[in-house]
Amino acid sequence: MLRVSELFVYPVKSLGGISLPAAELTDRGFRYDRRWMLVDEQHRFLTQRQYPQMALLQPVITGEGIRIHNRQDAGEKILLPFTASGETLDVQIWDDRCSAVAVGRVADEWFSRALQMNCRVVFMPDESLRRVDPAYALHGNDFSAFSDDYPLLLISQASLDDLNSRLAAPLPMDRFRPNMVITGSHPYEEDEMAHFTIRGIDFYGVKPCSRCVVTTIDQQTGEKQPEPLRTLASYRRRNNKILFGQNVLCNQPGTVQVGDAVSVVARKPAPSFQ
């Protein structure tokens, strides 16, 4: 039987992730997931692709907000409140532009110092609606927060186990930054999961996830390595993209818990690879 084995959120885009026993669904993915983001002086998004040291900044959810600490300096920490009331900024994520609220000067200075570059921290308020790619949207209200493309990412443990069987040294799941991990499947079964339910909530697998250099960054040290892209490219390449994991849409409220059963309602053909 398919079951949820792990749940993750990444409150600040491209910083560390948080493992949760349960996650609440909102209109744009799990609660707290990528509602904050770092931007440069032109208000363009910043990620580990260019700045792998971002992996060293680890968030923790507290009663007052999201506390961030630097793995390399335990005394360096800052609290991001759950809401922000600063100036409204027009920010850019890939080709998308949407409105965000500046968190404040103290947070900007902390992150600029921690990352040794000028940056600002922004928050996505509820009224800022960023629609997913209409080519893959299923409803009129499919939104995402500051994630690259879609509100949820699903990976099966069997897929990672299969990849690790091909690697000289196994990699942890955090390299792939999923929101949901399932067990009990065959490798890459998530590729075929067009419609599935958890606790009666409908989820739709709409598009395989194309992977980038972030998967080569050790999330504990910020160091870059050649794997897993080199190995994945040998058997998971399609149209010049390396695919691993499934992007998922859900437009229902509810809560998902570790241990929940996953029921597949409809399947789609597995993608072919070069």
PDB file of C-alpha atoms in Angstrom, residues 36-156:
ATOM      1  CA  TRP A  36       9.292  34.193   1.941  1.00  0.00           C
ATOM      2  CA  MET A  37      12.029  34.819  -0.614  1.00  0.00           C
ATOM      3  CA  LEU A  38      15.347  36.614  -0.966  1.00  0.00           C
ATOM      4  CA  VAL A  39      15.715  39.045  -3.861  1.00  0.00           C
ATOM      5  CA  ASP A  40      18.596  41.091  -5.245  1.00  0.00           C
ATOM      6  CA  GLU A  41      18.687  44.856  -5.708  1.00  0.00           C
ATOM      7  CA  GLN A  42      16.596  44.500  -8.892  1.00  0.00           C
ATOM      8  CA  HIS A  43      14.006  42.445  -6.946  1.00  0.00           C
ATOM      9  CA  ARG A  44      14.918  39.228  -8.785  1.00  0.00           C
ATOM     10  CA  PHE A  45      14.784  35.953  -6.887  1.00  0.00           C
ATOM     11  CA  LEU A  46      17.935  34.400  -5.420  1.00  0.00           C
ATOM     12  CA  THR A  47      18.531  30.638  -5.200  1.00  0.00           C
ATOM     13  CA  GLN A  48      21.181  28.056  -4.411  1.00  0.00           C
ATOM     14  CA  ARG A  49      21.860  27.765  -8.124  1.00  0.00           C
ATOM     15  CA  GLN A  50      23.996  30.879  -7.914  1.00  0.00           C
ATOM     16  CA  TYR A  51      24.545  31.003  -4.147  1.00  0.00           C
ATOM     17  CA  PRO A  52      24.952  27.495  -2.671  1.00  0.00           C
ATOM     18  CA  GLN A  53      25.714  29.016   0.733  1.00  0.00           C
ATOM     19  CA  MET A  54      21.959  29.629   1.070  1.00  0.00           C
ATOM     20  CA  ALA A  55      21.673  25.947   2.060  1.00  0.00           C
ATOM     21  CA  LEU A  56      23.448  26.791   5.327  1.00  0.00           C
ATOM     22  CA  LEU A  57      20.563  28.955   6.542  1.00  0.00           C
ATOM     23  CA  GLN A  58      18.097  26.709   8.370  1.00  0.00           C
ATOM     24  CA  PRO A  59      14.532  27.723   9.277  1.00  0.00           C
ATOM     25  CA  VAL A  60      12.496  26.539  12.263  1.00  0.00           C
ATOM     26  CA  ILE A  61       8.772  27.199  12.740  1.00  0.00           C
ATOM     27  CA  THR A  62       8.043  28.815  16.120  1.00  0.00           C
ATOM     28  CA  GLY A  63       4.952  30.308  17.716  1.00  0.00           C
ATOM     29  CA  GLU A  64       6.051  33.809  16.711  1.00  0.00           C
ATOM     30  CA  GLY A  65       7.306  33.206  13.180  1.00  0.00           C
ATOM     31  CA  ILE A  66      10.057  31.527  11.193  1.00  0.00           C
ATOM     32  CA  ARG A  67      13.365  31.550  13.021  1.00  0.00           C
ATOM     33  CA  ILE A  68      16.450  31.291  10.793  1.00  0.00           C
ATOM     34  CA  HIS A  69      19.859  30.262  12.050  1.00  0.00           C
ATOM     35  CA  ASN A  70      23.197  29.874  10.335  1.00  0.00           C
ATOM     36  CA  ARG A  71      24.533  26.311  10.521  1.00  0.00           C
ATOM     37  CA  GLN A  72      28.084  27.690  10.637  1.00  0.00           C
ATOM     38  CA  ASP A  73      27.371  30.088  13.501  1.00  0.00           C
ATOM     39  CA  ALA A  74      24.771  28.992  16.060  1.00  0.00           C
ATOM     40  CA  GLY A  75      24.620  32.487  17.523  1.00  0.00           C
ATOM     41  CA  GLU A  76      23.517  34.020  14.229  1.00  0.00           C
ATOM     42  CA  LYS A  77      19.720  33.918  14.087  1.00  0.00           C
ATOM     43  CA  ILE A  78      16.770  36.058  13.126  1.00  0.00           C
ATOM     44  CA  LEU A  79      12.979  35.794  13.404  1.00  0.00           C
ATOM     45  CA  LEU A  80      10.762  36.428  10.384  1.00  0.00           C
ATOM     46  CA  PRO A  81       7.211  37.245  11.519  1.00  0.00           C
ATOM     47  CA  PHE A  82       4.313  35.324   9.997  1.00  0.00           C
ATOM     48  CA  THR A  83       3.150  38.475   8.215  1.00  0.00           C
ATOM     49  CA  ALA A  84       4.862  41.596   6.915  1.00  0.00           C
ATOM     50  CA  SER A  85       3.657  45.181   6.555  1.00  0.00           C
ATOM     51  CA  GLY A  86       6.485  46.909   4.715  1.00  0.00           C
ATOM     52  CA  GLU A  87       6.502  48.448   1.279  1.00  0.00           C
ATOM     53  CA  THR A  88       4.997  46.526  -1.623  1.00  0.00           C
ATOM     54  CA  LEU A  89       7.504  45.372  -4.239  1.00  0.00           C
ATOM     55  CA  ASP A  90       7.131  43.910  -7.702  1.00  0.00           C
ATOM     56  CA  VAL A  91       9.353  40.794  -7.617  1.00  0.00           C
ATOM     57  CA  GLN A  92      10.486  38.376 -10.308  1.00  0.00           C
ATOM     58  CA  ILE A  93      10.640  34.554 -10.195  1.00  0.00           C
ATOM     59  CA  TRP A  94      11.824  33.200 -13.552  1.00  0.00           C
ATOM     60  CA  ASP A  95       9.461  34.843 -16.080  1.00  0.00           C
ATOM     61  CA  ASP A  96       6.755  35.546 -13.502  1.00  0.00           C
ATOM     62  CA  ARG A  97       6.225  38.837 -11.728  1.00  0.00           C
ATOM     63  CA  CYS A  98       4.047  39.247  -8.665  1.00  0.00           C
ATOM     64  CA  SER A  99       3.630  41.549  -5.696  1.00  0.00           C
ATOM     65  CA  ALA A 100       5.353  40.943  -2.376  1.00  0.00           C
ATOM     66  CA  VAL A 101       5.827  42.823   0.883  1.00  0.00           C
ATOM     67  CA  ALA A 102       9.239  43.793   2.225  1.00  0.00           C
ATOM     68  CA  VAL A 103       9.932  42.228   5.628  1.00  0.00           C
ATOM     69  CA  GLY A 104      12.181  45.043   6.838  1.00  0.00           C
ATOM     70  CA  ARG A 105      15.633  46.568   7.128  1.00  0.00           C
ATOM     71  CA  VAL A 106      16.801  44.403  10.060  1.00  0.00           C
ATOM     72  CA  ALA A 107      16.070  41.202   8.141  1.00  0.00           C
ATOM     73  CA  ASP A 108      17.667  42.588   4.982  1.00  0.00           C
ATOM     74  CA  GLU A 109      20.852  43.414   6.866  1.00  0.00           C
ATOM     75  CA  TRP A 110      20.971  40.017   8.593  1.00  0.00           C
ATOM     76  CA  PHE A 111      20.687  38.053   5.348  1.00  0.00           C
ATOM     77  CA  SER A 112      23.059  40.385   3.499  1.00  0.00           C
ATOM     78  CA  ARG A 113      25.638  39.800   6.211  1.00  0.00           C
ATOM     79  CA  ALA A 114      25.053  36.033   6.381  1.00  0.00           C
ATOM     80  CA  LEU A 115      25.347  35.590   2.609  1.00  0.00           C
ATOM     81  CA  GLN A 116      27.919  38.365   2.057  1.00  0.00           C
ATOM     82  CA  MET A 117      25.888  40.078  -0.632  1.00  0.00           C
ATOM     83  CA  ASN A 118      23.202  42.732  -0.801  1.00  0.00           C
ATOM     84  CA  CYS A 119      19.721  41.237  -0.671  1.00  0.00           C
ATOM     85  CA  ARG A 120      16.222  41.856   0.644  1.00  0.00           C
ATOM     86  CA  VAL A 121      13.625  39.566   2.232  1.00  0.00           C
ATOM     87  CA  VAL A 122      10.056  39.613   0.924  1.00  0.00           C
ATOM     88  CA  PHE A 123       6.821  37.900   1.943  1.00  0.00           C
ATOM     89  CA  MET A 124       3.917  36.800  -0.275  1.00  0.00           C
ATOM     90  CA  PRO A 125       0.636  38.020   1.258  1.00  0.00           C
ATOM     91  CA  ASP A 126      -2.629  36.180   0.664  1.00  0.00           C
ATOM     92  CA  GLU A 127      -3.818  38.764  -1.846  1.00  0.00           C
ATOM     93  CA  SER A 128      -0.815  38.177  -4.126  1.00  0.00           C
ATOM     94  CA  LEU A 129      -1.888  35.419  -6.519  1.00  0.00           C
ATOM     95  CA  ARG A 130       0.721  33.770  -8.735  1.00  0.00           C
ATOM     96  CA  ARG A 131      -0.892  31.384 -11.202  1.00  0.00           C
ATOM     97  CA  VAL A 132       0.813  28.201 -12.383  1.00  0.00           C
ATOM     98  CA  ASP A 133       1.625  27.644 -16.051  1.00  0.00           C
ATOM     99  CA  PRO A 134      -1.796  27.621 -17.795  1.00  0.00           C
ATOM    100  CA  ALA A 135      -0.616  24.737 -19.991  1.00  0.00           C
ATOM    101  CA  TYR A 136      -0.760  22.502 -16.905  1.00  0.00           C
ATOM    102  CA  ALA A 137      -3.402  24.194 -14.762  1.00  0.00           C
ATOM    103  CA  LEU A 138      -6.508  22.165 -14.043  1.00  0.00           C
ATOM    104  CA  HIS A 139      -8.693  24.766 -12.371  1.00  0.00           C
ATOM    105  CA  GLY A 140      -9.089  28.509 -12.507  1.00  0.00           C
ATOM    106  CA  ASN A 141      -7.515  28.885  -9.087  1.00  0.00           C
ATOM    107  CA  ASP A 142      -4.277  26.903  -9.354  1.00  0.00           C
ATOM    108  CA  PHE A 143      -1.731  29.088  -7.586  1.00  0.00           C
ATOM    109  CA  SER A 144       1.786  28.718  -6.289  1.00  0.00           C
ATOM    110  CA  ALA A 145       3.811  30.696  -3.765  1.00  0.00           C
ATOM    111  CA  PHE A 146       7.500  31.394  -4.518  1.00  0.00           C
ATOM    112  CA  SER A 147       8.267  27.810  -5.646  1.00  0.00           C
ATOM    113  CA  ASP A 148       9.899  27.452  -9.053  1.00  0.00           C
ATOM    114  CA  ASP A 149       6.731  26.273 -10.788  1.00  0.00           C
ATOM    115  CA  TYR A 150       4.118  24.312  -8.867  1.00  0.00           C
ATOM    116  CA  PRO A 151       2.826  24.219  -5.297  1.00  0.00           C
ATOM    117  CA  LEU A 152       3.784  20.612  -4.453  1.00  0.00           C
ATOM    118  CA  LEU A 153       6.489  18.127  -5.404  1.00  0.00           C
ATOM    119  CA  LEU A 154       6.062  14.369  -4.931  1.00  0.00           C
ATOM    120  CA  ILE A 155       8.873  11.789  -4.925  1.00  0.00           C
ATOM    121  CA  SER A 156       8.739   8.114  -3.992  1.00  0.00           C
TER     122      SER A 156
END
